[in-house]
Coordinates of N, CA and C in Angstrom, one line a residue:
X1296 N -1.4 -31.1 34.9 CA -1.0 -31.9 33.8 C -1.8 -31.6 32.6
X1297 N -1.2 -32.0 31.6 CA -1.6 -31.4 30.5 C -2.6 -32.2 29.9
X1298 N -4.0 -31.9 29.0 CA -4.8 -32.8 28.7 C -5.0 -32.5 27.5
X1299 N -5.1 -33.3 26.3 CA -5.7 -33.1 25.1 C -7.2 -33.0 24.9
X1300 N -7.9 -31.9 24.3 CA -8.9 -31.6 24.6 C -9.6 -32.2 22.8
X1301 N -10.6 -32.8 22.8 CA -11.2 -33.4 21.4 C -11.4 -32.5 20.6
X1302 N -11.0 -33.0 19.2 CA -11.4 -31.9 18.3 C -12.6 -32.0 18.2
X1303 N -12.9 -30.3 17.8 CA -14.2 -29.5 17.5 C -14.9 -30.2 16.3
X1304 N -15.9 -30.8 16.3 CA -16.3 -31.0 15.4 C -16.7 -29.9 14.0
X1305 N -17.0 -28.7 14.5 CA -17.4 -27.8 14.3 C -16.0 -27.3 13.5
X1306 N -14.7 -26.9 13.8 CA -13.8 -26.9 13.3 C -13.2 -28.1 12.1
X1307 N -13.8 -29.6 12.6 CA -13.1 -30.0 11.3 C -13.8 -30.3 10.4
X1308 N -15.3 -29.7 10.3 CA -15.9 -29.7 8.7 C -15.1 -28.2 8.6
X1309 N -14.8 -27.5 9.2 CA -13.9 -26.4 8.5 C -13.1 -26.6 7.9
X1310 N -12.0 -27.4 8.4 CA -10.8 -27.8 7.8 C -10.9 -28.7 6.6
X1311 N -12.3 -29.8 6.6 CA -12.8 -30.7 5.7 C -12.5 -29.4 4.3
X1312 N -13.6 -28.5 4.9 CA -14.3 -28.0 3.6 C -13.2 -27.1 2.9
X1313 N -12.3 -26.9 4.0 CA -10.8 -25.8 3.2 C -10.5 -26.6 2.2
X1314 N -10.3 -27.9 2.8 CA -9.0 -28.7 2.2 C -9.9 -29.1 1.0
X1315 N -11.6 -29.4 0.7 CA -12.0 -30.0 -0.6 C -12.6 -29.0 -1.0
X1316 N -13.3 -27.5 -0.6 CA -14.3 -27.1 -1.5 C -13.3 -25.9 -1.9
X1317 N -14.6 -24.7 -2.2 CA -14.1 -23.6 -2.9 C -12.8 -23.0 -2.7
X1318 N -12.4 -22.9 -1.3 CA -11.1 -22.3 -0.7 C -10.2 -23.2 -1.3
X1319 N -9.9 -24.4 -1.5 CA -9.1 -24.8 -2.2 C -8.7 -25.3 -3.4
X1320 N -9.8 -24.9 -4.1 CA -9.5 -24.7 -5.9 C -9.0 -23.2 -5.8
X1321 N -9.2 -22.4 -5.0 CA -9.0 -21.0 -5.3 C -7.2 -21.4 -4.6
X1322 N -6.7 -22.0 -4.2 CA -5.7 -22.2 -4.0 C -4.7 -22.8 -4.6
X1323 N -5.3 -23.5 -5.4 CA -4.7 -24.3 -6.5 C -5.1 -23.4 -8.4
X1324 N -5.8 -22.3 -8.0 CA -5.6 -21.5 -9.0 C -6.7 -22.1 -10.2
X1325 N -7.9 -23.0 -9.6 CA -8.9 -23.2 -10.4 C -9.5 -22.0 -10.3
X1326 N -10.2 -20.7 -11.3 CA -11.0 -20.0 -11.7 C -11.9 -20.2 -12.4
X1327 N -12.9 -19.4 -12.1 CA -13.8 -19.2 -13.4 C -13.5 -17.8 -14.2
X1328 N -13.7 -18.1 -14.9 CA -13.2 -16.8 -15.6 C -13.8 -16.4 -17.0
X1329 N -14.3 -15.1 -17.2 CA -15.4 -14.7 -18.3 C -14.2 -15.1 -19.7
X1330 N -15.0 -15.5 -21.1 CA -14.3 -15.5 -21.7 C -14.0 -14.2 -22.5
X1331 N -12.3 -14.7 -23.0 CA -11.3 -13.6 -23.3 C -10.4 -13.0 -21.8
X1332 N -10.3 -13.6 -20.7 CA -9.8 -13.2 -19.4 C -8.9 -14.6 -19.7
X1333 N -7.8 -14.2 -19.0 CA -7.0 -15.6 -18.5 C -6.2 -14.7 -16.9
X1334 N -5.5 -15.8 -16.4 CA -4.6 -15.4 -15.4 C -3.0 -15.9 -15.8
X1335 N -2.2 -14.6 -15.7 CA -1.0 -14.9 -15.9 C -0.1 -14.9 -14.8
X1336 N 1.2 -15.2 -14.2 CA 1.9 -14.9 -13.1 C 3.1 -14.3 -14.1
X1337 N 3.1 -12.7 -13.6 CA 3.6 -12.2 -14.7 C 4.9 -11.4 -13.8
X1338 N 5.0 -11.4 -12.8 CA 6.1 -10.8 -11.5 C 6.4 -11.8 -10.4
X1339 N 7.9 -12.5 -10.3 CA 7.8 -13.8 -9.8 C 8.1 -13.1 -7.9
X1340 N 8.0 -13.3 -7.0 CA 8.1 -13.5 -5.9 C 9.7 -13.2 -5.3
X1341 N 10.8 -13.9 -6.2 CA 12.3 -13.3 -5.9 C 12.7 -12.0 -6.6
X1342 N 11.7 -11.3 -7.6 CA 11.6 -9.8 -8.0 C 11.0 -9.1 -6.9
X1343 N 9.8 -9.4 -6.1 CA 9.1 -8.3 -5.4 C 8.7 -9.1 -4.3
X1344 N 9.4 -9.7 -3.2 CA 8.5 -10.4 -2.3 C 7.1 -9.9 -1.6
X1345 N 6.4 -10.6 -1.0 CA 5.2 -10.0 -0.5 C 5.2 -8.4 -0.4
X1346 N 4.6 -8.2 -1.8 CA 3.9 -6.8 -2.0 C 2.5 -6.5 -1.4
X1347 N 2.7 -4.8 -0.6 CA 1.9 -4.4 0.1 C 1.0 -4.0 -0.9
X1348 N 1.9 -2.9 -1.6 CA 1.5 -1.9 -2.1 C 1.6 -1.8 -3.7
X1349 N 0.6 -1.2 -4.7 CA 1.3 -0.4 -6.2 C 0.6 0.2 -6.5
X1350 N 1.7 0.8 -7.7 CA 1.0 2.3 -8.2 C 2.2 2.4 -9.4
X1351 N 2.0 3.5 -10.2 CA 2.5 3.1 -11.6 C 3.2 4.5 -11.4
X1352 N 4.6 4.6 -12.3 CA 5.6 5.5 -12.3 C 4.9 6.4 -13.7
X1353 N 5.6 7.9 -13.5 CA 5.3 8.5 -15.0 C 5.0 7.4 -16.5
X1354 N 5.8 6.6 -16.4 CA 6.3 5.8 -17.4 C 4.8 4.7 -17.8
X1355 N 4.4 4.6 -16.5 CA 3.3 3.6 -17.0 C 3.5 2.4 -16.1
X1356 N 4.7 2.4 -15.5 CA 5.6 1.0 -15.2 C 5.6 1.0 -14.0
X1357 N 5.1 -0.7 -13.1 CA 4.1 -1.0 -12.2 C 5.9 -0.5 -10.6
X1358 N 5.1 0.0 -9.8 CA 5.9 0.6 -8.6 C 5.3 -0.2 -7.3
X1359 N 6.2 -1.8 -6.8 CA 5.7 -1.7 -5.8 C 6.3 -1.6 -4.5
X1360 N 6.0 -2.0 -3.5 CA 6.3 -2.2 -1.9 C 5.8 -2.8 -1.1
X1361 N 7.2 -3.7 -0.4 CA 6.8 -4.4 0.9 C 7.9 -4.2 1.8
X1362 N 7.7 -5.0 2.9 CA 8.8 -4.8 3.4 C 10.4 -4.4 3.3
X1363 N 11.0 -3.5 3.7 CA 12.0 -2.8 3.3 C 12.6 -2.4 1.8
X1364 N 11.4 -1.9 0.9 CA 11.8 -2.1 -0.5 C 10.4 -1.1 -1.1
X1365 N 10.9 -0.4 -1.9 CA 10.3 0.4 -2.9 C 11.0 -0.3 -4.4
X1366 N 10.7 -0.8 -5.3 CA 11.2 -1.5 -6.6 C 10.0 -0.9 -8.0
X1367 N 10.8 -0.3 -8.9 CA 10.2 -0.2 -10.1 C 10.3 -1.2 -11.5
X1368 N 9.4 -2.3 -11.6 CA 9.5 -3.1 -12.2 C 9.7 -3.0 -13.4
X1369 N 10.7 -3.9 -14.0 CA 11.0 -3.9 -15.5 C 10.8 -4.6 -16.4
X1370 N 10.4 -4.6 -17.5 CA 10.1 -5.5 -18.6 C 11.2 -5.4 -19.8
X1371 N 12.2 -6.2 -19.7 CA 13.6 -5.6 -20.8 C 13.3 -6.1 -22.0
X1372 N 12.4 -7.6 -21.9 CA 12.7 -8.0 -23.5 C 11.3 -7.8 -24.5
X1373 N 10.2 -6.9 -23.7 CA 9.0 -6.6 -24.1 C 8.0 -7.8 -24.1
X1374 N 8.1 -8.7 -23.2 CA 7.3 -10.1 -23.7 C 6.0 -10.0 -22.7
X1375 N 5.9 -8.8 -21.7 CA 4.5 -9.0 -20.9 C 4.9 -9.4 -19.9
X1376 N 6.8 -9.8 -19.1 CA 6.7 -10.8 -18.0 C 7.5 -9.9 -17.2
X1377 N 7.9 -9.4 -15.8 CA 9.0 -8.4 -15.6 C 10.3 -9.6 -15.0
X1378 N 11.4 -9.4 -15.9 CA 12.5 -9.9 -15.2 C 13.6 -8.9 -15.0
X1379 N 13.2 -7.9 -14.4 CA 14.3 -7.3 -13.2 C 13.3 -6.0 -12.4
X1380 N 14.3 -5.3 -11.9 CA 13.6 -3.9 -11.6 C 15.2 -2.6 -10.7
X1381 N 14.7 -1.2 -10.5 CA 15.1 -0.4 -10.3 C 14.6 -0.1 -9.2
X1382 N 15.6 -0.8 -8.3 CA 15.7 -0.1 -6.7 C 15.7 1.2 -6.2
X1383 N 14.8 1.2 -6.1 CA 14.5 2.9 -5.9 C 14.2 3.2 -4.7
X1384 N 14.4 2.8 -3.5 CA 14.5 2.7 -2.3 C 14.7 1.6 -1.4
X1385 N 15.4 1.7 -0.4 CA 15.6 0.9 0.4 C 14.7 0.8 1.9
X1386 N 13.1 1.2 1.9 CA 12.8 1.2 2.6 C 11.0 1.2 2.3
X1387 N 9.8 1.5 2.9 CA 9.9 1.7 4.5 C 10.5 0.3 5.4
X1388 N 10.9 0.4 6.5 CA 11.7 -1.2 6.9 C 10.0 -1.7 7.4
X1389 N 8.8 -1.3 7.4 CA 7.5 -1.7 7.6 C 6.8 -2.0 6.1
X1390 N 7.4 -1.3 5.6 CA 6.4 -1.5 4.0 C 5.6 -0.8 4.2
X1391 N 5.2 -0.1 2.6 CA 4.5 1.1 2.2 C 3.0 0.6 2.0
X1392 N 2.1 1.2 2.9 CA 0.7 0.7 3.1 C 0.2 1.5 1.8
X1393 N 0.7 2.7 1.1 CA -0.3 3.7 0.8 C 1.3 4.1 -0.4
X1394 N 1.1 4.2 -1.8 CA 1.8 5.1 -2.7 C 1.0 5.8 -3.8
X1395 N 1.5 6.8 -3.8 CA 1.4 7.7 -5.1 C 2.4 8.4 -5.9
X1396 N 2.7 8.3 -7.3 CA 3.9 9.2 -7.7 C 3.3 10.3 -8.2
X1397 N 3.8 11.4 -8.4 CA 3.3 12.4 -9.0 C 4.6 13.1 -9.8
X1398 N 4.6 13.5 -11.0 CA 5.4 14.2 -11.0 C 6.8 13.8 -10.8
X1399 N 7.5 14.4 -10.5 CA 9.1 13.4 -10.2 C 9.3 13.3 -8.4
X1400 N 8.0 13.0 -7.7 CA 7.9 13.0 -6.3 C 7.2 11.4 -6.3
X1401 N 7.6 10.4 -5.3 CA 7.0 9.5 -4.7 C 6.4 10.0 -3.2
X1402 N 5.0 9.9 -3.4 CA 4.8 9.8 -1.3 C 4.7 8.7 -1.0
X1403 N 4.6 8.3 0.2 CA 4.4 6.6 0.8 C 4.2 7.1 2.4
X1404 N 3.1 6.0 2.4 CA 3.0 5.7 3.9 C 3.7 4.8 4.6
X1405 N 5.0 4.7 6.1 CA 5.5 4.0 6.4 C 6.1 4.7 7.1
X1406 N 7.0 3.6 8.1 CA 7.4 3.9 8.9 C 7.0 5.2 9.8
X1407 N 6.2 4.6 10.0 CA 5.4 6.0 10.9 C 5.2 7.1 10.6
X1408 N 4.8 7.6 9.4 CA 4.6 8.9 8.6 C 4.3 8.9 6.9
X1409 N 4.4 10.1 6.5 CA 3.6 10.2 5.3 C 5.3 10.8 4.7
X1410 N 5.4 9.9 3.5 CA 7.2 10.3 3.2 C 7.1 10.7 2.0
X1411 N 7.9 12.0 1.2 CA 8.1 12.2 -0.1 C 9.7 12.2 -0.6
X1412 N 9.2 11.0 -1.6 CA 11.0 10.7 -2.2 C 11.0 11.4 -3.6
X1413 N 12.0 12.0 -3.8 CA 12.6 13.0 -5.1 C 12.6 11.8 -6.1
X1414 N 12.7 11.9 -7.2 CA 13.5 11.5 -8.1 C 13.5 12.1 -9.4
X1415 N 14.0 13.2 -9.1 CA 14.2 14.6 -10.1 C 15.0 14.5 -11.6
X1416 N 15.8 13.0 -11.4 CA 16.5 12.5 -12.5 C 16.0 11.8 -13.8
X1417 N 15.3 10.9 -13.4 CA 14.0 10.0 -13.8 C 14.7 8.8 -13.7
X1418 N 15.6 8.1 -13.3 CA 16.9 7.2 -13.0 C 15.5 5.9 -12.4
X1419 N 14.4 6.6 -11.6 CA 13.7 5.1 -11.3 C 14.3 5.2 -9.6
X1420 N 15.0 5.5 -9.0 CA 15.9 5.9 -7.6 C 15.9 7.1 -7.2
X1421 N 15.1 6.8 -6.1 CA 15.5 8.1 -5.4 C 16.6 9.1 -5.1
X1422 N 16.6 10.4 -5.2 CA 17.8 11.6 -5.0 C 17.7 11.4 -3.8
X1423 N 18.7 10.8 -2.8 CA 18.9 11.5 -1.3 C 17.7 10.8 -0.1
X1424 N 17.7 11.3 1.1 CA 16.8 11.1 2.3 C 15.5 11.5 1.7
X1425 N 14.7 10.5 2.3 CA 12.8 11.3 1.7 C 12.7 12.3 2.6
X1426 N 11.7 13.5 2.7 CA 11.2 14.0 3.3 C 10.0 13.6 4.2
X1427 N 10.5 14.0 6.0 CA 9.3 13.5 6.1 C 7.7 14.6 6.3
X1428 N 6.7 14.2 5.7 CA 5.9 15.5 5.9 C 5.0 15.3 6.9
X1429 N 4.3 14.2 7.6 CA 3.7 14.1 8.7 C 3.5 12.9 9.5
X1430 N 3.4 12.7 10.8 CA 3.6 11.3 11.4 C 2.0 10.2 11.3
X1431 N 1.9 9.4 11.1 CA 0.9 8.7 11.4 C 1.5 7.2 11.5
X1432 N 0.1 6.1 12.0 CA 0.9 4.8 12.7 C 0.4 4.3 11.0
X1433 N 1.7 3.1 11.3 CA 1.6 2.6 9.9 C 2.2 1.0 10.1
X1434 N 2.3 0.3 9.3 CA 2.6 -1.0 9.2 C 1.6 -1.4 9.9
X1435 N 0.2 -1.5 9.8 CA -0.6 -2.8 10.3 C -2.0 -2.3 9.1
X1436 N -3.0 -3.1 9.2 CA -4.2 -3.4 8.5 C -5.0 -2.1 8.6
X1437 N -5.1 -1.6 9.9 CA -5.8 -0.7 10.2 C -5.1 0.9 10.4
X1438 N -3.5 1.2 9.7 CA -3.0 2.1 9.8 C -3.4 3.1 8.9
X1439 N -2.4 4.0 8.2 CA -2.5 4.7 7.1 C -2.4 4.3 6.2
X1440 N -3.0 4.5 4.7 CA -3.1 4.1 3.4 C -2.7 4.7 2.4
X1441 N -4.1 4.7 1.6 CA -4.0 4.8 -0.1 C -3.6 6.7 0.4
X1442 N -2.8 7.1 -0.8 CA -2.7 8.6 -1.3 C -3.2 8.7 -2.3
X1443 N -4.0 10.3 -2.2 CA -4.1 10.5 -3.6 C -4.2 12.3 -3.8
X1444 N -4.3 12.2 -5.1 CA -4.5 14.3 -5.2 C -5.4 14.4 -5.5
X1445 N -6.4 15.2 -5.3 CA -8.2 15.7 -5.2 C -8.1 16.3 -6.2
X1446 N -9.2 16.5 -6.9 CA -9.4 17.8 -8.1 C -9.3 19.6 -7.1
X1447 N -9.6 19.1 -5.8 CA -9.0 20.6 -5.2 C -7.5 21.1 -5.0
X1448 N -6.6 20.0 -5.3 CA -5.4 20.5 -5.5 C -4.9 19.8 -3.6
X1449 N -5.6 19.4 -2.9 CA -4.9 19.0 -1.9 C -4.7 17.6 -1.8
X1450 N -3.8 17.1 -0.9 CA -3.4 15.4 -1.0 C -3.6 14.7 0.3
X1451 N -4.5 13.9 -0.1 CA -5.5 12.8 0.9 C -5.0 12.0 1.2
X1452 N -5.0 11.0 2.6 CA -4.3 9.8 2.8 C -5.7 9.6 4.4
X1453 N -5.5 8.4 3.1 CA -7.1 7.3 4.1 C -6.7 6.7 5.5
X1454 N -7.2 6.8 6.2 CA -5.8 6.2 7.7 C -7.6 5.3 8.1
X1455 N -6.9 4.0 8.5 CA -7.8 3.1 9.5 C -8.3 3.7 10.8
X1456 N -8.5 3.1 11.7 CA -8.8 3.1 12.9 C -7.9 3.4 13.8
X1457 N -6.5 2.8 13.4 CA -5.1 2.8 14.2 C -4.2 3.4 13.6
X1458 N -4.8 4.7 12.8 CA -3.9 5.6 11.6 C -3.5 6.7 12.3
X1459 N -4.0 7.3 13.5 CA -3.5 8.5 13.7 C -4.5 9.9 13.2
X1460 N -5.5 9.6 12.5 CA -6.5 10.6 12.1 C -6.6 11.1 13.2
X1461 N -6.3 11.7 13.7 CA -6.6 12.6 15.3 C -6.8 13.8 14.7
X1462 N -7.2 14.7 16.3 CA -7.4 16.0 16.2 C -6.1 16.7 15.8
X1463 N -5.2 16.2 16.1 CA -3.9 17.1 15.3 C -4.0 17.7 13.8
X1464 N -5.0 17.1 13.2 CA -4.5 17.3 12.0 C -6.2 18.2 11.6
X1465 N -6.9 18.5 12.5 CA -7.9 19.5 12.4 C -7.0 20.9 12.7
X1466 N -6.8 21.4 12.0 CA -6.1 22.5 11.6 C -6.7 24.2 11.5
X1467 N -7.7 23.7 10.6 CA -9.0 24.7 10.3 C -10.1 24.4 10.8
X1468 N -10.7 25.7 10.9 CA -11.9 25.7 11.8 C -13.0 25.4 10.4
X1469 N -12.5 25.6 9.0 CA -13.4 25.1 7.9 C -13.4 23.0 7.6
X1470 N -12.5 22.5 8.5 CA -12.2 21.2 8.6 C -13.7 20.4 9.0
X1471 N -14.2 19.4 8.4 CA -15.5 19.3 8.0 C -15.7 18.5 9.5
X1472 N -14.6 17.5 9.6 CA -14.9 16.8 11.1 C -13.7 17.6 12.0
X1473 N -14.3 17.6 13.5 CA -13.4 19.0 14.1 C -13.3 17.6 15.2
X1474 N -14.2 16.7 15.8 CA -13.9 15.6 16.7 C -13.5 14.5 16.3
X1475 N -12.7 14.1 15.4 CA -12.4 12.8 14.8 C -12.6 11.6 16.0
X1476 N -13.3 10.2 15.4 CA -13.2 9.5 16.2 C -13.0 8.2 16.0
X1477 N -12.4 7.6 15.1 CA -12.0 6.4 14.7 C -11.0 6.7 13.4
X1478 N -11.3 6.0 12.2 CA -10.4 6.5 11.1 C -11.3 7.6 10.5
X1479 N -10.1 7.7 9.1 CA -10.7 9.2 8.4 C -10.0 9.6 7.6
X1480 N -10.2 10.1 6.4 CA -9.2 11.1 5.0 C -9.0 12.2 6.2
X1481 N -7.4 12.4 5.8 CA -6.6 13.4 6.4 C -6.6 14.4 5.1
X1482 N -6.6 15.4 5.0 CA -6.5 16.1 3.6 C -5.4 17.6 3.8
X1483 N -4.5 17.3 3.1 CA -3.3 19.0 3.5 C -3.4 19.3 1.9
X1484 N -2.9 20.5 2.1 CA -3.0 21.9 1.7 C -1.6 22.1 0.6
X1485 N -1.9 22.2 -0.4 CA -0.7 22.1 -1.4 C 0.7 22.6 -0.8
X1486 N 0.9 23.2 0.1 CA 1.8 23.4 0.4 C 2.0 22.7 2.2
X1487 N 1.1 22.2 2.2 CA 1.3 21.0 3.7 C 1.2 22.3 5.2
X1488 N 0.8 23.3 5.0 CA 0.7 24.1 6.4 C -0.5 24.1 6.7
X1489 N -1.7 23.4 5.9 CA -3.1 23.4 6.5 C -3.3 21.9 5.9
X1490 N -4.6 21.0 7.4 CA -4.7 20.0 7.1 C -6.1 20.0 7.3
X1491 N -7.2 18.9 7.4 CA -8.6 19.0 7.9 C -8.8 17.5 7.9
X1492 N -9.5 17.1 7.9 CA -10.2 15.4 8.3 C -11.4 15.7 7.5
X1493 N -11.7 15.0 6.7 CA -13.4 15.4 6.3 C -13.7 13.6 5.8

């Protein structure tokens, strides 16, 4: 039979203290804030729901992702607020842990790999199927991440603990870690045929 067990005392000054102290002015959007700073809500929630991810298009113009949605945000009437954007993919169906644009290429981490989307037009929308260039685990906390391009001309992607940094991607015997053992920067080779872990 089933028995109700007493609350923790210990737990409900927790709950006490959510519900009156700091955690919940920070919930109700009381700040402190230096002067000349304010807080605006400037991207409403039916534009971009739970965003993972951003990063900014050639243009300047904020690029985000969550679940099943890549969206380039738009500002039409110049006032600082975005009300629409440019669907520029329909995917990862996990959401993009990790973006970078470069050039008229999007990479993203998701759906289980490291993806490059064209958009050779400047339309804001991807040309066609992304490319996929390498597998790693993705959609959780501890997956693959941020991208980025080195001053060495190769492109980095930070992977957690449950990213997939493995020895697969020790490639070179000049690869700085050759035993990977938790997470790690995966680093490939401008043309993606050499990779290393360092």
């Amino acid at each position: 039979m089933f028995q109700a067990q007493p609350f923790s005392s210990t737990l409900m000054t927790l709950i006490l203290f959510l519900l009156t102290g700091p955690a919940f002015a920070f919930l109700q959007g009381d700040f402190d804030l230096n002067r000349g700073f304010e807080i605006e809500e400037v991207c409403s929630q039916d534009l971009a729901p739970d965003i993972y991810t951003l990063t900014f298009s050639p243009r300047g113009e904020p690029v985000v992702s969550g679940k099943g949605y890549v969206r380039v945000l738009k500002d039409s009437d110049g006032d600082g607020k975005f009300d629409g954007f440019a669907p520029f993919a329909n995917a990862p169906k996990d959401g993009a842990m990790g973006l970078y644009w470069e050039g008229d290429h999007l990479f993203l981490t998701g759906d289980g790999g490291l993806w490059r989307f064209a958009d050779e037009n400047g339309d804001d929308i991807a040309d066609g199927s992304p490319e996929f260039l390498a597998p790693f685990r993705t959609g959780d906390e501890h997956g693959s991440h941020a991208i980025r391009r080195g001053p060495d001309g190769w492109l980095y992607v930070l992977c957690g603990n449950h990213g997939g940094a493995n020895k697969s991607y020790v490639r070179d015997d000049s690869s700085p870690v050759q035993e990977p053992v938790a997470g790690g920067l995966v680093r490939f080779s401008p043309d993606f045929k050499r990779s290393e872990i360092v």
